[in-house]
Short mmCIF file of C-alpha atoms in Angstrom, two decimals:
data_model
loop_
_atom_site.label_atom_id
_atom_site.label_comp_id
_atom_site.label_asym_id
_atom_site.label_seq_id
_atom_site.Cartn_x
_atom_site.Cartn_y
_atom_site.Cartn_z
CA UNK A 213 -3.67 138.22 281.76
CA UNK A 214 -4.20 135.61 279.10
CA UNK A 215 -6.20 132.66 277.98
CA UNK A 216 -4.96 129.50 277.86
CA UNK A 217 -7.14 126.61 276.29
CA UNK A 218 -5.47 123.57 277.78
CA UNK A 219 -5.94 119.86 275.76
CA UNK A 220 -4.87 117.27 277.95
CA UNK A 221 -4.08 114.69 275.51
CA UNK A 222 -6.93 112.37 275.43
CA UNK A 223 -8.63 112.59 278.58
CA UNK A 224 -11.26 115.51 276.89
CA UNK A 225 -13.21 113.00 275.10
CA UNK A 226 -12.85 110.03 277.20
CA UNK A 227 11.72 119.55 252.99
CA UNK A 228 9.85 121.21 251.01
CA UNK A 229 9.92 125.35 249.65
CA UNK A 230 8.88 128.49 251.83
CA UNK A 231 5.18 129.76 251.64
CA UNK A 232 4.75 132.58 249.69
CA UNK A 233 2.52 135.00 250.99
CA UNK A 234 -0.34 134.04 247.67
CA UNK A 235 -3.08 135.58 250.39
CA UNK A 236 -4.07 137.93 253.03
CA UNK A 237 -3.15 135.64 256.19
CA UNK A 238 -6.16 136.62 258.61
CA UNK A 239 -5.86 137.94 262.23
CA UNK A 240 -6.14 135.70 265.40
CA UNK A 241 -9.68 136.60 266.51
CA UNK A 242 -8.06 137.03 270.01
CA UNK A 243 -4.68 138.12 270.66
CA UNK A 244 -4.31 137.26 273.98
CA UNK A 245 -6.01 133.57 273.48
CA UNK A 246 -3.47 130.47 273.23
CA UNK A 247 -4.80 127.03 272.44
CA UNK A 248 -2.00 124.80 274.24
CA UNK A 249 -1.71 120.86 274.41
CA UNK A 250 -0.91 120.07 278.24
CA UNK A 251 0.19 115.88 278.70
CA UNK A 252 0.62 114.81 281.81
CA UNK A 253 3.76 113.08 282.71
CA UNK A 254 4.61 110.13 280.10
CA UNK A 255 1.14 111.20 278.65
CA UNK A 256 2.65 111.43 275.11
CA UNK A 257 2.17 107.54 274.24
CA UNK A 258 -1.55 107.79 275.19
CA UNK A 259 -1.98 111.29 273.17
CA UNK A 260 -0.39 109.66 270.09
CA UNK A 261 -2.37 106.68 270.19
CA UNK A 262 -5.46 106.37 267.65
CA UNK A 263 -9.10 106.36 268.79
CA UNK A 264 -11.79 106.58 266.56
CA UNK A 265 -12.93 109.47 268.43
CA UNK A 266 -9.88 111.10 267.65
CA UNK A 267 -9.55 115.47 267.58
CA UNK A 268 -7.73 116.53 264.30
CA UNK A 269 -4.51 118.67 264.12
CA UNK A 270 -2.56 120.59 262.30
CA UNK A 271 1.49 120.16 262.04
CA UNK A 272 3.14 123.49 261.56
CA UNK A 273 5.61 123.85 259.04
CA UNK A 274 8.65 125.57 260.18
CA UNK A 275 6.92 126.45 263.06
CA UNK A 276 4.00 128.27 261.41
CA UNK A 277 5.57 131.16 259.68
CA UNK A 278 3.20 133.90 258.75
CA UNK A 279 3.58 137.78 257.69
CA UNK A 280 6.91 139.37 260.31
CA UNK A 281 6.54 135.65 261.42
CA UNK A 282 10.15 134.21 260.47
CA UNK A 283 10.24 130.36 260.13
CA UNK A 284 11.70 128.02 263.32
CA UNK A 285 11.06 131.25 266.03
CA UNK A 286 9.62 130.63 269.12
CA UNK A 287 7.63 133.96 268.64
CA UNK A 288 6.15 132.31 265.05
CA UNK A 289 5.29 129.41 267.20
CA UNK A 290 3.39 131.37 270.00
CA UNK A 291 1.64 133.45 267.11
CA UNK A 292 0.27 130.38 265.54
CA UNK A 293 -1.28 128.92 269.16
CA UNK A 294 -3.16 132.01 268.93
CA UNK A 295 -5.54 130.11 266.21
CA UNK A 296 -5.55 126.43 267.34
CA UNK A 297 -4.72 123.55 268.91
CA UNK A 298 -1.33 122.05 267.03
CA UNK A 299 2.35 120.38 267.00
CA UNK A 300 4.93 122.34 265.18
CA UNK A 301 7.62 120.94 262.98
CA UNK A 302 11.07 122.73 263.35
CA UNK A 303 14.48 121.89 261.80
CA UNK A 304 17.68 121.78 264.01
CA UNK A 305 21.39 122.26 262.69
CA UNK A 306 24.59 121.99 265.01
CA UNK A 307 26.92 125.10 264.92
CA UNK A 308 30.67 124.89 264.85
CA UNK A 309 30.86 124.92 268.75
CA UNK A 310 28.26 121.86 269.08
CA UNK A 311 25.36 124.04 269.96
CA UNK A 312 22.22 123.04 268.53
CA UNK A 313 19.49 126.15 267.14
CA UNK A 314 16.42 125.61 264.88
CA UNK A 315 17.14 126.62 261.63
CA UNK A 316 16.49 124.90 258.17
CA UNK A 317 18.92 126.08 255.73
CA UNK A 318 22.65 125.21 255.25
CA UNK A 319 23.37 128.78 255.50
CA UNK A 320 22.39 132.05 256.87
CA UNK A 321 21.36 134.06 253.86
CA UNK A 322 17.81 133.39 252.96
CA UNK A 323 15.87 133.48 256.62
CA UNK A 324 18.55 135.63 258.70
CA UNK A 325 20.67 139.23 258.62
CA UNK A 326 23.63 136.97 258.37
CA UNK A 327 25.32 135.32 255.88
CA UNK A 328 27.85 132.03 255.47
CA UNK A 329 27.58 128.75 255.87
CA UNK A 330 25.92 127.29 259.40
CA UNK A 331 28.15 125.06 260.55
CA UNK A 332 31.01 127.27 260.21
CA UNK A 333 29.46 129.51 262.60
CA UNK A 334 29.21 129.55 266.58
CA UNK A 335 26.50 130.41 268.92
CA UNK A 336 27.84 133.75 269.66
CA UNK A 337 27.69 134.63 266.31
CA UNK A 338 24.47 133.57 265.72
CA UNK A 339 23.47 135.69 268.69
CA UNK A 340 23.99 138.91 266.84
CA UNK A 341 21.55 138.30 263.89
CA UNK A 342 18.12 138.44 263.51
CA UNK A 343 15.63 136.15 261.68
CA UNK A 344 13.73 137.53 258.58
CA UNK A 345 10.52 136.60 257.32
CA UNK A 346 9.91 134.63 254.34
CA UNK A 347 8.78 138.03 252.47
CA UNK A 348 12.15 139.38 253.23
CA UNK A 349 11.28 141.53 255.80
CA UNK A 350 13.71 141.89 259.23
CA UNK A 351 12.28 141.49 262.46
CA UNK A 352 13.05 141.78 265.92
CA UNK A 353 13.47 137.80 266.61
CA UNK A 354 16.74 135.80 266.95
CA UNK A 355 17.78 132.17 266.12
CA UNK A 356 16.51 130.11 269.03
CA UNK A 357 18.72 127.59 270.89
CA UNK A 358 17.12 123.88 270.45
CA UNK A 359 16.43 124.12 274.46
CA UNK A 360 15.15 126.82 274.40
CA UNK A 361 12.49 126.18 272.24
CA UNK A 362 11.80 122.67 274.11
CA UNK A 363 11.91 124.29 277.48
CA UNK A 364 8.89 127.21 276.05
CA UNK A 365 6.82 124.19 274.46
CA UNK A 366 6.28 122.09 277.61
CA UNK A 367 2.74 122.66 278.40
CA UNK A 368 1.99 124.44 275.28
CA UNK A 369 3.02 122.38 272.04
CA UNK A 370 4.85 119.30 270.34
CA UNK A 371 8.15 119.40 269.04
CA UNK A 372 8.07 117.54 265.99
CA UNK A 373 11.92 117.42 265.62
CA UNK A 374 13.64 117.42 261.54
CA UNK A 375 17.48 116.77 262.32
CA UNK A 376 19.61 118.54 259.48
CA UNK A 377 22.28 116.21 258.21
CA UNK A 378 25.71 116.39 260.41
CA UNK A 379 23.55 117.30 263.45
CA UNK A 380 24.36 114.57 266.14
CA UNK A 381 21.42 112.56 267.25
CA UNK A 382 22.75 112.16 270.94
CA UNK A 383 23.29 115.60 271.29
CA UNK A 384 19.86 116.34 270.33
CA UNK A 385 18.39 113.94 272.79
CA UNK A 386 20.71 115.27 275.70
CA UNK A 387 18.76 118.72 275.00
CA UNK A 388 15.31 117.10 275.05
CA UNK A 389 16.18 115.34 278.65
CA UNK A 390 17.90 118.00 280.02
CA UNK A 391 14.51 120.53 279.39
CA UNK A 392 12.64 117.85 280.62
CA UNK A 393 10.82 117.61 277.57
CA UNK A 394 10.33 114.24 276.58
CA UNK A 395 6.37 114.56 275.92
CA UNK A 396 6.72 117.58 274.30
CA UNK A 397 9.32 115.97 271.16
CA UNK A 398 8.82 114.04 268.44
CA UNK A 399 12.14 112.94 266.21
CA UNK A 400 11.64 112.97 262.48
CA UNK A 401 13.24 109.81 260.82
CA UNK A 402 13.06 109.54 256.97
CA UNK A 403 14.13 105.30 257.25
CA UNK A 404 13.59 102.27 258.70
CA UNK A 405 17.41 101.82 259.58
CA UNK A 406 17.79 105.57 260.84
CA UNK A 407 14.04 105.39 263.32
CA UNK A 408 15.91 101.86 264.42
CA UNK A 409 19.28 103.94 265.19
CA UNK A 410 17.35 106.65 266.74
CA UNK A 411 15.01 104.15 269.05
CA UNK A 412 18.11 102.34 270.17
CA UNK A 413 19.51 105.54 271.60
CA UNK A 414 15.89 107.36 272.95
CA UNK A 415 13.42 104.63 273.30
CA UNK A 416 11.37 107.00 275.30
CA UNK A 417 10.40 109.49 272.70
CA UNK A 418 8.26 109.38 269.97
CA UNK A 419 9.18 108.83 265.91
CA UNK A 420 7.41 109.70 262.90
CA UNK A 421 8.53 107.03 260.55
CA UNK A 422 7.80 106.90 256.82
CA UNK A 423 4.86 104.47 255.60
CA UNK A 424 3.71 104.43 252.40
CA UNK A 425 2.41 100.53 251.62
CA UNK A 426 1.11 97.50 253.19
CA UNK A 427 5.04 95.92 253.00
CA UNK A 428 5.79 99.48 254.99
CA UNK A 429 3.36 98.43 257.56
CA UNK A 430 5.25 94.50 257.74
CA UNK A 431 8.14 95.91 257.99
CA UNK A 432 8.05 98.78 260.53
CA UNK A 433 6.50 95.47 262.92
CA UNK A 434 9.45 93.05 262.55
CA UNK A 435 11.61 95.89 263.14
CA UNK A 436 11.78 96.20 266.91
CA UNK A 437 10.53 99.28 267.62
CA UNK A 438 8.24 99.90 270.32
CA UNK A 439 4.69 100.62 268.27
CA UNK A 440 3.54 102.27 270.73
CA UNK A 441 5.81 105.03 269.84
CA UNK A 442 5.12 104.83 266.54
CA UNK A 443 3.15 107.99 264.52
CA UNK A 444 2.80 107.46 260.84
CA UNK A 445 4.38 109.74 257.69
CA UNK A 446 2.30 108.89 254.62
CA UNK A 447 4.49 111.75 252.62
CA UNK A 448 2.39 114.55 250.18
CA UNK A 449 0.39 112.49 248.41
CA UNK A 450 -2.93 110.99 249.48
CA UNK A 451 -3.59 107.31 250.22
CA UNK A 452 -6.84 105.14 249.57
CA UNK A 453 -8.63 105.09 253.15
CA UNK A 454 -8.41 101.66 253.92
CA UNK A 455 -4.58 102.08 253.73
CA UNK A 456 -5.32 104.66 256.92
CA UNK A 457 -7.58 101.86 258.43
CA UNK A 458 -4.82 99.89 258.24
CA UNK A 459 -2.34 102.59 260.15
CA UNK A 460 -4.93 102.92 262.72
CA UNK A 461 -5.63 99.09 263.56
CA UNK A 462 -2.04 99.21 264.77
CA UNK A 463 -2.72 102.27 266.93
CA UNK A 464 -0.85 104.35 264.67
CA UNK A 465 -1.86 108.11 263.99
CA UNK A 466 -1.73 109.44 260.27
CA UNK A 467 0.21 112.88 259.57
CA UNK A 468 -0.02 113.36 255.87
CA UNK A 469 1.64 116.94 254.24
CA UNK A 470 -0.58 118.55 252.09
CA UNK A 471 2.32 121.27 250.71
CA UNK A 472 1.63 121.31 247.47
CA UNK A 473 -2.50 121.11 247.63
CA UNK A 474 -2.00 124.45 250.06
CA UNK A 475 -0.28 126.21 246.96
CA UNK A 476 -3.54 125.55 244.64
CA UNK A 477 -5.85 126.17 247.64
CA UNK A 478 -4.29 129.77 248.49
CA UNK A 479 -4.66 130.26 244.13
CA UNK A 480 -8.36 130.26 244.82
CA UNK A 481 -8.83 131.22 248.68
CA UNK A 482 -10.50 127.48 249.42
CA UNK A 483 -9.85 125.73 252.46
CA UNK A 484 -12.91 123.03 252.37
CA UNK A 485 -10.91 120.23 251.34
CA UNK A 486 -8.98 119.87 254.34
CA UNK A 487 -12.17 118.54 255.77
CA UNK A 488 -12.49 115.25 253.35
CA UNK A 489 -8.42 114.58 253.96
CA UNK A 490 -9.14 114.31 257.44
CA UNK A 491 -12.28 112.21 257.12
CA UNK A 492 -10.40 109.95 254.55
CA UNK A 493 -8.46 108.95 257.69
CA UNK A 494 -5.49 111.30 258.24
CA UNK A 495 -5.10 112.90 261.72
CA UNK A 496 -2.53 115.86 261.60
CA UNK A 497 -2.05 117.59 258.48
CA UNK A 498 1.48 119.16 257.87
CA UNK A 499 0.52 122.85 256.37
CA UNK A 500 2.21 125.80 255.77
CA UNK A 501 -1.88 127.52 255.86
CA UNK A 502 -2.34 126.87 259.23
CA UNK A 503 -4.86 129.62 259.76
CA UNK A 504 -7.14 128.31 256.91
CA UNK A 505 -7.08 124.58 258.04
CA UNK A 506 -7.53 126.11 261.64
CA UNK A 507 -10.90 127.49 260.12
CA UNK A 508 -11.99 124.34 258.87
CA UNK A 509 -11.57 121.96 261.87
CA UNK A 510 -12.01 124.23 265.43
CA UNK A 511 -15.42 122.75 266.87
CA UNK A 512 -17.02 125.30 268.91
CA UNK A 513 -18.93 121.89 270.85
CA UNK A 514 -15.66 120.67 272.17
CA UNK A 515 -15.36 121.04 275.77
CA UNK A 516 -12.05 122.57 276.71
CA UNK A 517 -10.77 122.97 280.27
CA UNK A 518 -9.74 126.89 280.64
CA UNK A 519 -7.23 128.93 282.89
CA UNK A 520 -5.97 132.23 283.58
CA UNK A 521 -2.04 132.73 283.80
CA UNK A 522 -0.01 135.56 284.07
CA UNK A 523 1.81 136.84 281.32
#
């Protein structure tokens, strides 16, 4: 049997570089514990929205790889629920045959047994490799199919979705409909004109969209997209908090990356300043450290609802 911690959206209270491994990456203090976000049906509007009252969260780089943790596996993915609450940010490329797997470089060499270029290759192919680590070690895992991975997060995470170039949008929408998954995605768009394409052709899911200044903010309004599936990308660097106030009094939630600030953090095993980003104003942090932010913002007071499933 396992635990599962189950966050119901709201209701409770009312490219960048690999990681390397600069420290010890701690155990789970319970293996068999998974801290999963449940919505209910078209609950992901309501869970994105902004309340003061807000619980932080962590966005998982590549899926939260780790030690024998390869990058964009559904096994990394699971491993990292075992510490917290969080969404998980995964890359998809298109193979040769159309089929859509998560996977962030153009080719196979750095993060698989294989080698070549991805979109010269076909799921079958694929199918014979297995994913290594970002230490170089092989493990036992395999390149998961997009579906796949959307069809194990329902009930347990959010899809934040990063659509390699030559990847075809409708295709990956076709995947998130046909799991059933449309709470549990999030599409990545990196501008205006390409989170207007991509809410023309999926108004029902949810889009990070890049906003860095107050003519951002203007601009994102007059642009016809719903805002109330709007979450805000403030990129790596920090903003003044009333810019965040700003973000919020449209309902907006904040995901800010702090990449580089986890490099100097791991250089001297520090983790407290995750707590002043998110009480600047920013709600998920994008991390490749998500044990050591995990540390930082669990709250042993929140009230969690709690079953037992079988394995």
């Amino acid at each position: 049997m396992i635990t599962r911690y189950l966050f119901a959206g709201l209701m409770l209270i009312a490219g960048m570089g690999p990681l390397a491994w600069a420290e010890t990456v701690p155990a789970p203090k319970d293996l068999d514990a998974r801290y999963y976000i449940e919505l209910p049906a078209g609950g992901a509007e309501a869970f994105f929205q902004y309340t003061p009252n807000r619980i932080p969260l962590i966005s998982h780089h590549r899926g939260g790889p780790a030690p024998s943790y390869p990058e964009n596996a559904i096994e990394t993915m699971d491993n990292a629920l075992r510490y917290g609450f969080g969404l998980m940010e995964v890359d998809v490329a298109q193979l040769a045959d159309g089929a859509l797997v998560l996977m962030h470089d153009d080719t196979l060499d750095r993060t698989t047994t294989g080698t070549g270029a991805m979109k010269e290759k076909t799921s079958a192919e694929l199918a014979e490799l297995k994913l290594v680590d970002n230490g170089g070690q092989t493990t036992e895992y395999r390149i998961p199919s997009l579906e796949a991975a959307l069809r194990w997060a329902k009930g347990k995470t959010i899809l934040t979705l990063d659509i390699k170039r030559g990847t075809d949008f409708k295709r990956v929408v076709d995947a998130v409909r046909n799991a059933g998954a449309e709470d549990y995605a999030v599409i990545i768009s990196y501008t205006l004109e390409q989170a207007k394409a991509f809410h023309q052709i999926a108004p029902e899911l949810m889009l990070t969209v890049s906003v860095y200044d107050e003519e951002d903010i203007a601009e994102l309004l007059a642009s016809g997209i719903n805002p109330r599936k709007i979450i805000a990308w403030t990129g790596t660097s920090l903003k003044a908090p009333e810019f965040y106030s700003a973000l919020h009094t449209q309902g907006w939630r904040v995901i800010t990356g702090t990449f580089s600030l986890d490099d100097r953090l791991a250089e001297r095993g520090d983790a407290g300043e995750y707590l002043a980003i998110y009480s600047s104003g920013v709600d998920v942090i994008a991390t490749d450290r998500f044990w050591a932010v995990q540390a930082q913002i669990r709250n042993p007071n929140l009230f969690y609802f709690v079953r037992r499933a079988a394995q």
